[in-house]
């Protein structure tokens, strides 16, 4: 059984983890970004001074088998359930509160996550990339319409993700956060490591900015796969081509070695774009695989989400190629 490590956060990481779970993999470690400062997660990190639990909760939900129920309610649905109304609990997800409670009781976010994973019958393990809450700060251009060349700092994941300007570079605060020890060990022993898809500047790139993470990936014997987003996102990557996603990753992680980039064939519409992407991938030492990866609606129209089964087939192909 392959040892799998998936880095990222949010809905993109959810789809990658689901793909591996549906393939029947058991030794899966989700390594989750901890810079969220919005909604329920933002309130918990501020009030309890804990790492934001939202993306961690989603990773646990992705790794929870469909058959795992508590009474007649699937554990995944319970973890993801948000309270309504207008009171103190409004907007909080049950899973967030569960993680926060165990963290306070056990005085360890890693122990808390291990406890929740075991309680809901999830496969694998969910770990934070760092055990301290982080902030993202970005250099953004285009906010001053009188001088488009001016660069302004924008701080906070929500603010960066929703900026109307163009993100040039991101950094973490504090500047040199310590990686989670269990995360470093999981990367070192991995057979396959995935990065992405997800919010490029606020979920994907921040993980490789943690000191030691990039080197641990390069030092491992794992096959490293970057799953590219299906399209540019409003805000932080508005107008980005596939090639520009690679350029942004290279700019922030100059020494990162990648074996494969998985790219949805519907995202790259011309041979010229494909050639440019192949050239950019070679800077990482990587091969590009163009595959059909996106989920379709009832009319067969591509959506903005990866299809876990199609993604799983492509990851199977990568694993077979690595063994040959």
mmCIF file of C-alpha atoms in Angstrom:
data_model
loop_
_atom_site.group_PDB
_atom_site.id
_atom_site.type_symbol
_atom_site.label_atom_id
_atom_site.label_comp_id
_atom_site.label_asym_id
_atom_site.label_seq_id
_atom_site.Cartn_x
_atom_site.Cartn_y
_atom_site.Cartn_z
ATOM 1 C CA UNK A 1 0.000 0.000 0.000
ATOM 2 C CA UNK A 2 1.445 3.352 -1.069
ATOM 3 C CA UNK A 3 2.198 6.019 1.529
ATOM 4 C CA UNK A 4 0.431 9.134 0.271
ATOM 5 C CA UNK A 5 0.798 12.759 1.390
ATOM 6 C CA UNK A 6 -1.545 15.432 0.023
ATOM 7 C CA UNK A 7 -0.760 19.099 0.677
ATOM 8 C CA UNK A 8 -3.182 21.988 0.288
ATOM 9 C CA UNK A 9 -6.472 23.132 1.694
ATOM 10 C CA UNK A 10 -10.129 23.788 1.065
ATOM 11 C CA UNK A 11 -12.251 22.217 -1.654
ATOM 12 C CA UNK A 12 -9.267 21.344 -3.853
ATOM 13 C CA UNK A 13 -7.656 19.193 -1.188
ATOM 14 C CA UNK A 14 -11.077 17.665 -0.456
ATOM 15 C CA UNK A 15 -11.316 16.381 -4.045
ATOM 16 C CA UNK A 16 -7.780 14.946 -4.057
ATOM 17 C CA UNK A 17 -8.328 13.135 -0.758
ATOM 18 C CA UNK A 18 -11.666 11.805 -1.980
ATOM 19 C CA UNK A 19 -9.964 10.508 -5.132
ATOM 20 C CA UNK A 20 -7.438 8.501 -3.115
ATOM 21 C CA UNK A 21 -10.079 7.241 -0.670
ATOM 22 C CA UNK A 22 -12.311 6.021 -3.494
ATOM 23 C CA UNK A 23 -9.291 4.174 -4.936
ATOM 24 C CA UNK A 24 -9.141 2.200 -1.696
ATOM 25 C CA UNK A 25 -5.956 3.782 -0.363
ATOM 26 C CA UNK A 26 -5.584 3.673 3.414
ATOM 27 C CA UNK A 27 -2.206 5.253 4.210
ATOM 28 C CA UNK A 28 -3.179 8.840 3.358
ATOM 29 C CA UNK A 29 -1.900 11.904 5.194
ATOM 30 C CA UNK A 30 -3.532 15.251 4.520
ATOM 31 C CA UNK A 31 -1.191 18.182 5.214
ATOM 32 C CA UNK A 32 -3.385 21.223 5.601
ATOM 33 C CA UNK A 33 -2.672 24.950 5.420
ATOM 34 C CA UNK A 34 -3.480 26.946 8.572
ATOM 35 C CA UNK A 35 -3.845 30.552 7.435
ATOM 36 C CA UNK A 36 -7.642 30.815 7.190
ATOM 37 C CA UNK A 37 -8.945 33.900 8.984
ATOM 38 C CA UNK A 38 -12.568 34.028 7.845
ATOM 39 C CA UNK A 39 -15.898 32.725 9.098
ATOM 40 C CA UNK A 40 -16.038 30.062 11.775
ATOM 41 C CA UNK A 41 -12.306 29.320 11.499
ATOM 42 C CA UNK A 42 -11.402 32.970 11.921
ATOM 43 C CA UNK A 43 -13.560 33.291 15.009
ATOM 44 C CA UNK A 44 -12.066 30.181 16.613
ATOM 45 C CA UNK A 45 -8.456 31.208 15.921
ATOM 46 C CA UNK A 46 -9.140 34.657 17.385
ATOM 47 C CA UNK A 47 -11.192 33.650 20.434
ATOM 48 C CA UNK A 48 -9.322 30.444 21.376
ATOM 49 C CA UNK A 49 -5.892 31.241 19.866
ATOM 50 C CA UNK A 50 -5.881 27.926 18.020
ATOM 51 C CA UNK A 51 -5.014 27.020 14.452
ATOM 52 C CA UNK A 52 -8.047 27.538 12.185
ATOM 53 C CA UNK A 53 -9.919 24.210 11.951
ATOM 54 C CA UNK A 54 -12.023 24.672 8.799
ATOM 55 C CA UNK A 55 -9.734 23.138 6.177
ATOM 56 C CA UNK A 56 -8.707 20.437 8.665
ATOM 57 C CA UNK A 57 -12.379 19.558 9.161
ATOM 58 C CA UNK A 58 -12.923 19.331 5.402
ATOM 59 C CA UNK A 59 -9.952 16.990 5.064
ATOM 60 C CA UNK A 60 -11.355 14.684 7.754
ATOM 61 C CA UNK A 61 -14.750 14.736 6.022
ATOM 62 C CA UNK A 62 -13.119 13.769 2.712
ATOM 63 C CA UNK A 63 -11.413 10.790 4.338
ATOM 64 C CA UNK A 64 -14.582 9.561 6.059
ATOM 65 C CA UNK A 65 -16.112 6.571 4.186
ATOM 66 C CA UNK A 66 -19.683 7.009 2.978
ATOM 67 C CA UNK A 67 -20.871 4.091 5.093
ATOM 68 C CA UNK A 68 -19.706 5.639 8.386
ATOM 69 C CA UNK A 69 -22.819 6.961 10.175
ATOM 70 C CA UNK A 70 -23.782 8.132 13.632
ATOM 71 C CA UNK A 71 -27.314 6.853 13.908
ATOM 72 C CA UNK A 72 -28.963 7.733 10.589
ATOM 73 C CA UNK A 73 -26.665 10.722 9.920
ATOM 74 C CA UNK A 74 -23.415 10.263 7.946
ATOM 75 C CA UNK A 75 -20.399 11.480 9.892
ATOM 76 C CA UNK A 76 -19.348 13.604 6.918
ATOM 77 C CA UNK A 77 -22.666 15.466 6.986
ATOM 78 C CA UNK A 78 -22.409 16.025 10.734
ATOM 79 C CA UNK A 79 -18.844 17.360 10.493
ATOM 80 C CA UNK A 80 -19.860 19.751 7.708
ATOM 81 C CA UNK A 81 -23.149 20.873 9.282
ATOM 82 C CA UNK A 82 -23.290 24.600 10.069
ATOM 83 C CA UNK A 83 -25.560 26.122 12.682
ATOM 84 C CA UNK A 84 -28.111 28.606 11.419
ATOM 85 C CA UNK A 85 -29.752 31.513 13.178
ATOM 86 C CA UNK A 86 -28.181 34.732 14.390
ATOM 87 C CA UNK A 87 -26.715 33.785 17.767
ATOM 88 C CA UNK A 88 -23.221 32.931 18.978
ATOM 89 C CA UNK A 89 -23.213 29.561 17.196
ATOM 90 C CA UNK A 90 -24.450 30.891 13.852
ATOM 91 C CA UNK A 91 -22.112 29.886 11.021
ATOM 92 C CA UNK A 92 -19.996 27.518 13.093
ATOM 93 C CA UNK A 93 -19.451 24.045 11.625
ATOM 94 C CA UNK A 94 -19.887 21.120 14.024
ATOM 95 C CA UNK A 95 -16.525 19.679 12.984
ATOM 96 C CA UNK A 96 -14.771 22.957 13.742
ATOM 97 C CA UNK A 97 -16.159 22.990 17.268
ATOM 98 C CA UNK A 98 -15.251 19.328 17.765
ATOM 99 C CA UNK A 99 -11.634 19.932 16.738
ATOM 100 C CA UNK A 100 -11.451 23.070 18.885
ATOM 101 C CA UNK A 101 -12.839 21.239 21.928
ATOM 102 C CA UNK A 102 -10.374 18.346 21.671
ATOM 103 C CA UNK A 103 -7.499 20.787 21.085
ATOM 104 C CA UNK A 104 -8.381 22.617 24.294
ATOM 105 C CA UNK A 105 -8.819 19.371 26.247
ATOM 106 C CA UNK A 106 -5.719 17.580 24.928
ATOM 107 C CA UNK A 107 -3.574 20.712 24.564
ATOM 108 C CA UNK A 108 -2.389 19.492 21.187
ATOM 109 C CA UNK A 109 -3.849 20.115 17.739
ATOM 110 C CA UNK A 110 -2.247 16.926 16.396
ATOM 111 C CA UNK A 111 -3.709 14.803 19.211
ATOM 112 C CA UNK A 112 -7.078 16.484 18.676
ATOM 113 C CA UNK A 113 -7.085 15.689 14.959
ATOM 114 C CA UNK A 114 -6.012 12.084 15.555
ATOM 115 C CA UNK A 115 -8.880 11.733 18.048
ATOM 116 C CA UNK A 116 -11.509 13.106 15.660
ATOM 117 C CA UNK A 117 -10.199 10.946 12.781
ATOM 118 C CA UNK A 118 -10.495 7.840 14.949
ATOM 119 C CA UNK A 119 -13.931 8.818 16.269
ATOM 120 C CA UNK A 120 -15.498 9.242 12.815
ATOM 121 C CA UNK A 121 -13.794 6.210 11.269
ATOM 122 C CA UNK A 122 -11.816 8.211 8.716
ATOM 123 C CA UNK A 123 -8.919 6.590 6.873
ATOM 124 C CA UNK A 124 -5.402 7.969 7.105
ATOM 125 C CA UNK A 125 -4.368 11.010 9.070
ATOM 126 C CA UNK A 126 -4.927 14.780 8.980
ATOM 127 C CA UNK A 127 -2.105 17.087 10.065
ATOM 128 C CA UNK A 128 -1.530 20.846 10.050
ATOM 129 C CA UNK A 129 1.442 22.040 8.031
ATOM 130 C CA UNK A 130 2.377 24.057 11.131
ATOM 131 C CA UNK A 131 1.019 23.896 14.664
ATOM 132 C CA UNK A 132 0.794 27.684 14.918
ATOM 133 C CA UNK A 133 -1.818 29.830 13.164
ATOM 134 C CA UNK A 134 -0.312 31.708 10.241
ATOM 135 C CA UNK A 135 -1.175 34.858 8.358
ATOM 136 C CA UNK A 136 -0.732 35.514 4.663
ATOM 137 C CA UNK A 137 0.462 38.861 3.385
ATOM 138 C CA UNK A 138 0.546 39.624 -0.324
ATOM 139 C CA UNK A 139 2.105 42.266 -2.532
ATOM 140 C CA UNK A 140 -0.748 43.400 -4.762
ATOM 141 C CA UNK A 141 -0.667 45.717 -7.764
ATOM 142 C CA UNK A 142 -3.533 47.471 -9.486
ATOM 143 C CA UNK A 143 -5.314 48.678 -6.350
ATOM 144 C CA UNK A 144 -4.453 52.293 -7.149
ATOM 145 C CA UNK A 145 -6.081 52.955 -10.508
ATOM 146 C CA UNK A 146 -4.140 56.197 -10.895
ATOM 147 C CA UNK A 147 -0.870 54.280 -10.985
ATOM 148 C CA UNK A 148 -1.245 50.602 -11.843
ATOM 149 C CA UNK A 149 2.436 49.950 -11.085
ATOM 150 C CA UNK A 150 2.127 50.697 -7.364
ATOM 151 C CA UNK A 151 2.444 47.713 -5.024
ATOM 152 C CA UNK A 152 0.466 47.542 -1.789
ATOM 153 C CA UNK A 153 0.562 44.969 1.026
ATOM 154 C CA UNK A 154 -2.689 43.098 1.667
ATOM 155 C CA UNK A 155 -2.861 40.974 4.815
ATOM 156 C CA UNK A 156 -5.135 38.044 5.626
ATOM 157 C CA UNK A 157 -6.292 35.025 3.645
ATOM 158 C CA UNK A 158 -9.780 36.376 3.010
ATOM 159 C CA UNK A 159 -8.467 39.771 1.933
ATOM 160 C CA UNK A 160 -5.882 38.256 -0.421
ATOM 161 C CA UNK A 161 -8.337 35.752 -1.908
ATOM 162 C CA UNK A 162 -10.871 38.470 -2.674
ATOM 163 C CA UNK A 163 -8.521 41.252 -3.780
ATOM 164 C CA UNK A 164 -9.456 43.276 -6.846
ATOM 165 C CA UNK A 165 -5.772 43.748 -7.667
ATOM 166 C CA UNK A 166 -3.166 41.376 -9.064
ATOM 167 C CA UNK A 167 -1.237 39.276 -6.535
ATOM 168 C CA UNK A 168 2.496 39.429 -7.240
ATOM 169 C CA UNK A 169 3.959 37.586 -4.259
ATOM 170 C CA UNK A 170 2.838 36.150 -0.926
ATOM 171 C CA UNK A 171 4.666 35.571 2.339
ATOM 172 C CA UNK A 172 3.877 34.141 5.747
ATOM 173 C CA UNK A 173 3.643 35.878 9.092
ATOM 174 C CA UNK A 174 5.557 34.961 11.183
ATOM 175 C CA UNK A 175 8.296 34.717 8.573
ATOM 176 C CA UNK A 176 9.855 31.443 9.719
ATOM 177 C CA UNK A 177 7.105 29.278 11.213
ATOM 178 C CA UNK A 178 8.081 25.860 12.449
ATOM 179 C CA UNK A 179 6.646 22.927 10.471
ATOM 180 C CA UNK A 180 4.717 20.282 12.354
ATOM 181 C CA UNK A 181 7.148 17.463 13.229
ATOM 182 C CA UNK A 182 4.632 14.762 12.290
ATOM 183 C CA UNK A 183 4.126 16.441 8.923
ATOM 184 C CA UNK A 184 7.845 16.414 8.168
ATOM 185 C CA UNK A 185 8.029 12.720 9.042
ATOM 186 C CA UNK A 186 5.064 11.904 6.792
ATOM 187 C CA UNK A 187 6.704 13.718 3.854
ATOM 188 C CA UNK A 188 10.016 11.940 4.390
ATOM 189 C CA UNK A 189 8.413 8.469 4.260
ATOM 190 C CA UNK A 190 5.959 9.188 1.428
ATOM 191 C CA UNK A 191 5.753 7.244 -1.844
ATOM 192 C CA UNK A 192 3.622 9.875 -3.563
ATOM 193 C CA UNK A 193 3.160 13.555 -2.695
ATOM 194 C CA UNK A 194 0.492 15.770 -4.206
ATOM 195 C CA UNK A 195 0.207 19.547 -4.106
ATOM 196 C CA UNK A 196 -3.012 21.242 -5.176
ATOM 197 C CA UNK A 197 -5.477 21.922 -6.560
ATOM 198 C CA UNK A 198 -6.759 24.836 -4.522
ATOM 199 C CA UNK A 199 -6.544 28.563 -4.016
ATOM 200 C CA UNK A 200 -3.098 29.103 -5.489
ATOM 201 C CA UNK A 201 -1.778 31.965 -3.354
ATOM 202 C CA UNK A 202 -3.685 31.229 -0.147
ATOM 203 C CA UNK A 203 -3.747 27.408 0.119
ATOM 204 C CA UNK A 204 -1.221 25.820 -2.257
ATOM 205 C CA UNK A 205 1.856 28.061 -2.323
ATOM 206 C CA UNK A 206 1.838 28.821 1.459
ATOM 207 C CA UNK A 207 2.526 25.163 2.286
ATOM 208 C CA UNK A 208 5.861 25.167 0.434
ATOM 209 C CA UNK A 209 6.824 28.488 2.052
ATOM 210 C CA UNK A 210 7.105 26.793 5.455
ATOM 211 C CA UNK A 211 10.845 26.390 6.151
ATOM 212 C CA UNK A 212 11.903 22.795 5.586
ATOM 213 C CA UNK A 213 8.838 21.627 3.637
ATOM 214 C CA UNK A 214 10.303 22.195 0.166
ATOM 215 C CA UNK A 215 13.562 20.475 1.139
ATOM 216 C CA UNK A 216 11.736 17.549 2.734
ATOM 217 C CA UNK A 217 9.757 17.026 -0.487
ATOM 218 C CA UNK A 218 12.943 17.136 -2.568
ATOM 219 C CA UNK A 219 14.805 14.803 -0.201
ATOM 220 C CA UNK A 220 12.040 12.197 -0.149
ATOM 221 C CA UNK A 221 11.959 9.353 -2.642
ATOM 222 C CA UNK A 222 8.314 10.121 -3.412
ATOM 223 C CA UNK A 223 6.823 10.879 -6.800
ATOM 224 C CA UNK A 224 5.701 14.505 -6.601
ATOM 225 C CA UNK A 225 2.537 15.525 -8.450
ATOM 226 C CA UNK A 226 1.081 19.023 -8.743
ATOM 227 C CA UNK A 227 -2.603 19.042 -9.669
ATOM 228 C CA UNK A 228 -3.326 22.276 -11.484
ATOM 229 C CA UNK A 229 -6.549 24.211 -10.986
ATOM 230 C CA UNK A 230 -9.260 23.859 -13.611
ATOM 231 C CA UNK A 231 -9.494 27.590 -14.144
ATOM 232 C CA UNK A 232 -8.441 30.947 -12.771
ATOM 233 C CA UNK A 233 -10.250 32.029 -9.610
ATOM 234 C CA UNK A 234 -11.955 35.413 -9.220
ATOM 235 C CA UNK A 235 -9.716 37.551 -7.058
ATOM 236 C CA UNK A 236 -6.246 36.161 -6.434
ATOM 237 C CA UNK A 237 -5.650 34.454 -9.818
ATOM 238 C CA UNK A 238 -8.102 36.312 -12.049
ATOM 239 C CA UNK A 239 -6.934 36.112 -15.659
ATOM 240 C CA UNK A 240 -4.280 33.471 -14.981
ATOM 241 C CA UNK A 241 -3.409 30.967 -17.679
ATOM 242 C CA UNK A 242 -2.248 27.483 -16.757
ATOM 243 C CA UNK A 243 1.334 28.526 -17.518
ATOM 244 C CA UNK A 244 1.076 31.521 -15.190
ATOM 245 C CA UNK A 245 0.090 29.222 -12.322
ATOM 246 C CA UNK A 246 3.404 27.396 -12.865
ATOM 247 C CA UNK A 247 5.289 30.698 -13.052
ATOM 248 C CA UNK A 248 3.823 31.808 -9.703
ATOM 249 C CA UNK A 249 4.757 28.503 -8.048
ATOM 250 C CA UNK A 250 8.302 28.689 -9.425
ATOM 251 C CA UNK A 251 8.698 32.263 -8.233
ATOM 252 C CA UNK A 252 7.878 31.245 -4.666
ATOM 253 C CA UNK A 253 9.551 27.829 -4.589
ATOM 254 C CA UNK A 254 12.557 28.019 -6.865
ATOM 255 C CA UNK A 255 14.139 24.683 -5.875
ATOM 256 C CA UNK A 256 11.002 22.538 -5.704
ATOM 257 C CA UNK A 257 11.312 19.376 -7.805
ATOM 258 C CA UNK A 258 8.096 18.114 -9.404
ATOM 259 C CA UNK A 259 7.746 14.860 -11.349
ATOM 260 C CA UNK A 260 4.325 15.436 -12.908
ATOM 261 C CA UNK A 261 1.853 18.251 -13.448
ATOM 262 C CA UNK A 262 -1.713 17.025 -13.948
ATOM 263 C CA UNK A 263 -3.583 19.487 -16.161
ATOM 264 C CA UNK A 264 -7.179 19.288 -17.310
ATOM 265 C CA UNK A 265 -7.170 19.087 -21.084
ATOM 266 C CA UNK A 266 -10.122 21.486 -21.259
ATOM 267 C CA UNK A 267 -8.101 24.263 -19.593
ATOM 268 C CA UNK A 268 -5.470 24.488 -22.353
ATOM 269 C CA UNK A 269 -7.113 25.319 -25.653
ATOM 270 C CA UNK A 270 -4.250 25.557 -28.133
ATOM 271 C CA UNK A 271 -1.072 23.726 -29.095
ATOM 272 C CA UNK A 272 0.867 26.930 -28.420
ATOM 273 C CA UNK A 273 -0.399 27.014 -24.813
ATOM 274 C CA UNK A 274 0.468 23.340 -24.408
ATOM 275 C CA UNK A 275 4.024 23.923 -25.649
ATOM 276 C CA UNK A 276 4.481 26.872 -23.269
ATOM 277 C CA UNK A 277 3.218 24.754 -20.398
ATOM 278 C CA UNK A 278 5.610 21.917 -21.241
ATOM 279 C CA UNK A 279 8.529 24.376 -21.253
ATOM 280 C CA UNK A 280 7.494 25.831 -17.880
ATOM 281 C CA UNK A 281 7.122 22.349 -16.413
ATOM 282 C CA UNK A 282 10.659 21.476 -17.501
ATOM 283 C CA UNK A 283 11.936 24.163 -15.100
ATOM 284 C CA UNK A 284 10.712 21.875 -12.301
ATOM 285 C CA UNK A 285 12.071 18.731 -13.996
ATOM 286 C CA UNK A 286 8.467 17.698 -14.596
ATOM 287 C CA UNK A 287 6.351 15.984 -17.215
ATOM 288 C CA UNK A 288 2.932 17.373 -18.131
ATOM 289 C CA UNK A 289 -0.038 15.017 -18.325
ATOM 290 C CA UNK A 290 -3.103 16.466 -20.067
ATOM 291 C CA UNK A 291 -6.174 14.514 -18.977
ATOM 292 C CA UNK A 292 -9.919 14.975 -18.605
ATOM 293 C CA UNK A 293 -10.205 15.770 -14.898
ATOM 294 C CA UNK A 294 -13.278 17.921 -14.377
ATOM 295 C CA UNK A 295 -16.657 16.949 -13.041
ATOM 296 C CA UNK A 296 -19.603 17.275 -15.461
ATOM 297 C CA UNK A 297 -23.124 18.398 -14.671
ATOM 298 C CA UNK A 298 -26.257 16.494 -15.684
ATOM 299 C CA UNK A 299 -26.001 17.933 -19.198
ATOM 300 C CA UNK A 300 -22.357 16.932 -19.614
ATOM 301 C CA UNK A 301 -21.084 20.497 -19.201
ATOM 302 C CA UNK A 302 -17.727 20.809 -17.393
ATOM 303 C CA UNK A 303 -17.928 22.307 -13.894
ATOM 304 C CA UNK A 304 -15.243 24.083 -11.870
ATOM 305 C CA UNK A 305 -14.573 21.019 -9.678
ATOM 306 C CA UNK A 306 -12.283 18.048 -10.194
ATOM 307 C CA UNK A 307 -14.022 14.717 -10.601
ATOM 308 C CA UNK A 308 -12.587 12.420 -7.897
ATOM 309 C CA UNK A 309 -12.926 9.310 -10.092
ATOM 310 C CA UNK A 310 -11.225 10.912 -13.119
ATOM 311 C CA UNK A 311 -8.549 12.396 -10.869
ATOM 312 C CA UNK A 312 -8.067 8.978 -9.274
ATOM 313 C CA UNK A 313 -7.544 7.394 -12.696
ATOM 314 C CA UNK A 314 -4.894 9.988 -13.565
ATOM 315 C CA UNK A 315 -3.135 9.465 -10.234
ATOM 316 C CA UNK A 316 -3.209 5.706 -10.873
ATOM 317 C CA UNK A 317 -1.470 6.362 -14.160
ATOM 318 C CA UNK A 318 1.211 8.396 -12.402
ATOM 319 C CA UNK A 319 1.776 5.636 -9.852
ATOM 320 C CA UNK A 320 2.075 2.989 -12.585
ATOM 321 C CA UNK A 321 4.546 5.158 -14.506
ATOM 322 C CA UNK A 322 6.627 5.656 -11.368
ATOM 323 C CA UNK A 323 6.829 1.895 -10.789
ATOM 324 C CA UNK A 324 7.822 1.067 -14.379
#
